[in-house]
Short mmCIF file of C-alpha atoms in Angstrom, two decimals:
data_model
loop_
_atom_site.label_atom_id
_atom_site.label_comp_id
_atom_site.label_asym_id
_atom_site.label_seq_id
_atom_site.Cartn_x
_atom_site.Cartn_y
_atom_site.Cartn_z
CA UNK U 28 172.04 109.48 109.51
CA UNK U 29 172.70 110.17 105.83
CA UNK U 30 172.19 106.50 104.95
CA UNK U 31 168.96 106.36 106.95
CA UNK U 32 167.67 109.49 105.21
CA UNK U 33 168.44 108.01 101.80
CA UNK U 34 166.70 104.74 102.67
CA UNK U 35 163.60 106.64 103.73
CA UNK U 36 163.90 108.78 100.64
CA UNK U 37 164.02 105.73 98.41
CA UNK U 38 161.03 104.08 100.04
CA UNK U 39 158.83 107.17 99.98
CA UNK U 40 159.70 108.38 96.50
CA UNK U 41 159.59 104.87 95.03
CA UNK U 42 156.05 104.29 96.22
CA UNK U 43 154.89 107.67 94.92
CA UNK U 44 156.59 107.31 91.56
CA UNK U 45 155.47 103.69 91.14
CA UNK U 46 151.85 104.55 91.84
CA UNK U 47 151.76 107.49 89.48
CA UNK U 48 154.26 106.75 86.72
CA UNK U 49 151.67 105.20 84.44
CA UNK U 50 149.57 108.37 84.43
CA UNK U 51 152.20 111.08 84.87
CA UNK U 52 155.01 112.47 82.79
CA UNK U 53 158.49 112.47 84.28
CA UNK U 54 158.17 116.19 85.00
CA UNK U 55 154.87 115.58 86.81
CA UNK U 56 156.40 112.81 88.92
CA UNK U 57 159.39 114.97 89.93
CA UNK U 58 157.21 117.96 90.81
CA UNK U 59 154.84 115.77 92.80
CA UNK U 60 157.70 114.31 94.83
CA UNK U 61 159.22 117.75 95.50
CA UNK U 62 155.85 119.08 96.67
CA UNK U 63 154.69 116.15 98.80
CA UNK U 64 157.72 114.18 99.99
CA UNK U 65 157.75 114.43 103.84
CA UNK U 66 161.53 114.48 104.07
CA UNK U 67 161.69 117.24 101.47
CA UNK U 68 159.23 119.32 103.47
CA UNK U 69 161.25 118.71 106.65
CA UNK U 70 164.38 119.96 104.88
CA UNK U 71 162.54 123.11 103.82
CA UNK U 72 161.41 123.73 107.41
CA UNK U 73 164.97 123.32 108.60
CA UNK U 74 166.09 125.87 106.00
CA UNK U 75 163.45 128.34 107.19
CA UNK U 76 164.54 127.78 110.79
CA UNK U 77 168.13 128.64 109.85
CA UNK U 78 166.91 131.88 108.25
CA UNK U 79 165.03 132.77 111.43
CA UNK U 80 168.14 132.10 113.53
CA UNK U 81 170.07 134.52 111.33
CA UNK U 82 167.41 137.22 111.72
CA UNK U 83 167.56 136.87 115.49
CA UNK U 84 171.36 136.91 115.52
CA UNK U 85 171.42 140.13 113.50
CA UNK U 86 168.82 141.66 115.80
CA UNK U 87 171.20 141.15 118.71
CA UNK U 88 173.34 144.04 117.48
CA UNK U 89 170.46 146.47 116.98
CA UNK U 90 169.29 149.08 119.53
CA UNK U 91 166.75 147.78 122.03
CA UNK U 92 163.72 150.08 122.28
CA UNK U 93 161.07 149.92 124.99
CA UNK U 94 158.09 152.19 125.62
CA UNK U 95 155.88 152.71 128.65
CA UNK U 96 152.72 154.72 129.15
CA UNK U 97 150.08 155.45 131.75
CA UNK U 98 146.81 157.36 131.97
CA UNK U 99 144.76 158.35 134.99
CA UNK U 100 141.60 160.32 135.75
CA UNK U 101 140.09 161.39 139.06
CA UNK U 102 137.22 163.52 140.37
CA UNK U 103 137.89 166.37 142.81
CA UNK U 104 135.40 167.13 145.58
CA UNK U 105 134.10 170.70 145.94
CA UNK U 106 135.79 172.48 148.84
CA UNK U 107 139.01 170.56 148.60
CA UNK U 108 142.06 172.85 148.65
CA UNK U 109 145.40 172.55 146.95
CA UNK U 110 148.56 174.61 147.46
CA UNK U 111 150.78 175.73 144.62
CA UNK U 112 154.51 176.15 144.62
CA UNK U 113 154.28 179.70 145.98
CA UNK U 114 152.33 178.56 149.03
CA UNK U 115 148.97 180.00 148.00
CA UNK U 116 145.84 177.89 148.49
CA UNK U 117 143.01 177.54 145.95
CA UNK U 118 139.77 175.57 145.89
CA UNK U 119 139.90 172.37 143.83
CA UNK U 120 136.87 171.01 142.07
CA UNK U 121 135.92 169.25 138.84
CA UNK U 122 137.87 166.42 137.25
CA UNK U 123 141.49 165.98 136.29
CA UNK U 124 143.31 163.70 133.86
CA UNK U 125 146.95 162.81 133.76
CA UNK U 126 148.95 160.85 131.19
CA UNK U 127 152.60 159.95 130.89
CA UNK U 128 154.68 158.32 128.16
CA UNK U 129 158.20 156.98 128.40
CA UNK U 130 160.61 155.77 125.70
CA UNK U 131 163.89 154.00 126.40
CA UNK U 132 166.57 153.12 123.85
CA UNK U 133 169.52 150.90 124.72
CA UNK U 134 172.51 150.25 122.49
CA UNK U 135 175.24 147.83 123.49
CA UNK U 136 178.63 149.41 122.78
CA UNK U 137 180.64 146.26 123.42
CA UNK U 138 179.54 142.66 123.83
CA UNK U 139 182.87 140.90 123.84
CA UNK U 140 182.38 139.73 120.27
CA UNK U 141 179.31 137.66 121.15
CA UNK U 142 177.03 139.40 118.63
CA UNK U 143 179.52 138.97 115.79
CA UNK U 144 180.12 135.34 116.73
CA UNK U 145 176.39 134.65 116.81
CA UNK U 146 175.92 136.24 113.39
CA UNK U 147 178.73 134.21 111.88
CA UNK U 148 177.41 131.00 113.40
CA UNK U 149 173.92 131.76 112.08
CA UNK U 150 175.27 132.55 108.61
CA UNK U 151 177.19 129.27 108.63
CA UNK U 152 174.00 127.51 109.68
CA UNK U 153 172.13 129.03 106.74
CA UNK U 154 174.84 127.95 104.30
CA UNK U 155 174.89 124.42 105.72
CA UNK U 156 171.10 124.14 105.67
CA UNK U 157 170.96 125.35 102.07
CA UNK U 158 173.61 122.83 101.03
CA UNK U 159 171.71 120.00 102.73
CA UNK U 160 168.48 121.11 101.08
CA UNK U 161 170.11 121.21 97.63
CA UNK U 162 171.74 117.79 98.11
CA UNK U 163 168.51 116.25 99.31
CA UNK U 164 166.57 117.74 96.41
CA UNK U 165 169.06 116.34 93.89
CA UNK U 166 168.94 112.90 95.55
CA UNK U 167 165.17 112.94 95.46
CA UNK U 168 165.02 113.95 91.79
CA UNK U 169 167.50 111.25 90.79
CA UNK U 170 165.58 108.63 92.76
CA UNK U 171 162.27 109.62 91.15
CA UNK U 172 163.85 109.50 87.68
CA UNK U 173 165.31 106.05 88.39
CA UNK U 174 162.00 104.64 89.64
CA UNK U 175 160.04 106.31 86.85
CA UNK U 176 162.24 104.77 84.17
CA UNK U 177 162.17 101.39 85.92
CA UNK U 178 158.38 101.47 85.88
CA UNK U 179 158.32 102.45 82.22
CA UNK U 180 160.64 99.56 81.34
CA UNK U 181 158.56 97.17 83.39
CA UNK U 182 155.38 98.32 81.62
CA UNK U 183 156.99 97.81 78.22
CA UNK U 184 158.28 94.38 79.24
CA UNK U 185 154.79 93.44 80.42
CA UNK U 186 153.31 94.39 77.06
CA UNK U 187 155.94 92.38 75.21
CA UNK U 188 155.46 89.34 77.46
CA UNK U 189 151.70 89.54 77.03
CA UNK U 190 152.00 89.66 73.25
CA UNK U 191 154.43 86.72 73.37
CA UNK U 192 151.96 84.66 75.41
CA UNK U 193 149.24 85.29 72.84
CA UNK U 194 151.53 84.41 69.93
CA UNK U 195 152.76 81.16 71.52
CA UNK U 196 149.21 80.17 72.44
CA UNK U 197 148.34 80.42 68.74
CA UNK U 198 151.39 78.29 67.93
CA UNK U 199 150.24 75.62 70.37
CA UNK U 200 146.82 75.59 68.75
CA UNK U 201 148.37 75.38 65.31
CA UNK U 202 150.68 72.55 66.36
CA UNK U 203 147.73 70.69 67.89
CA UNK U 204 145.69 71.08 64.72
CA UNK U 205 148.57 69.85 62.58
CA UNK U 206 149.12 66.90 64.92
CA UNK U 207 145.47 65.97 64.56
CA UNK U 208 145.91 65.64 60.81
CA UNK U 209 149.25 63.89 61.11
CA UNK U 210 151.50 66.69 59.89
CA UNK U 211 153.60 66.96 63.08
CA UNK U 212 154.56 64.67 65.92
CA UNK U 213 153.59 64.71 69.57
CA UNK U 214 157.07 66.08 70.32
CA UNK U 215 156.37 69.14 68.19
CA UNK U 216 153.20 69.81 70.17
CA UNK U 217 155.01 69.30 73.47
CA UNK U 218 157.72 71.75 72.47
CA UNK U 219 155.13 74.37 71.53
CA UNK U 220 153.36 73.84 74.82
CA UNK U 221 156.64 74.20 76.74
CA UNK U 222 157.42 77.46 74.98
CA UNK U 223 153.92 78.73 75.81
CA UNK U 224 154.33 77.74 79.47
CA UNK U 225 157.66 79.59 79.59
CA UNK U 226 156.06 82.70 78.13
CA UNK U 227 153.33 82.61 80.76
CA UNK U 228 155.93 82.32 83.51
CA UNK U 229 157.79 85.29 82.02
CA UNK U 230 154.53 87.25 81.97
CA UNK U 231 153.96 86.55 85.65
CA UNK U 232 157.51 87.65 86.42
CA UNK U 233 156.99 90.89 84.48
CA UNK U 234 153.81 91.59 86.44
CA UNK U 235 155.68 90.96 89.68
CA UNK U 236 158.44 93.35 88.66
CA UNK U 237 155.90 96.07 87.90
CA UNK U 238 154.05 95.50 91.18
CA UNK U 239 157.28 95.53 93.18
#
């Protein structure tokens, strides 16, 4: 799993760094990868999930509170009688309202160590998730730095190869001109042309390295 994650990390971060290295500073490239890399975001979500597990585990040892309530209203008909506790009867009319509220608090006195065990497991999960997040972040930063520097070197090599092609093309022209006036031999021209052809091949290779 670790190897697979690193392979995905390399492919994702390499593409991002390669596409942006020419325009960005190294700091920009690193920040961009940390903000947008899908695997980095997944690691952050896993870290947040571990925090939530810890909150729930701690809540298991807290008092459980529940509340209930009811409200009722009814209309009494004129002439209806009601009897009080002393046995006397009175006419009942008008309207009545009744409300009730209940509050229940439960506190577990002993859970067989389950609450403590859950808290410790959740705390261990947080520590593990944080360690994985830190390791992944370091791997990502190192990968971006490596790719960024590789791109910079490839860009510099491309510039050098391009300048070399131009210089050797001028040498070929000079050798050709001198051959035309009899100052050099055909071999001299052929050697200049071979060097120019080699420089063009090197330029193509440098472009391929930068594109790859």
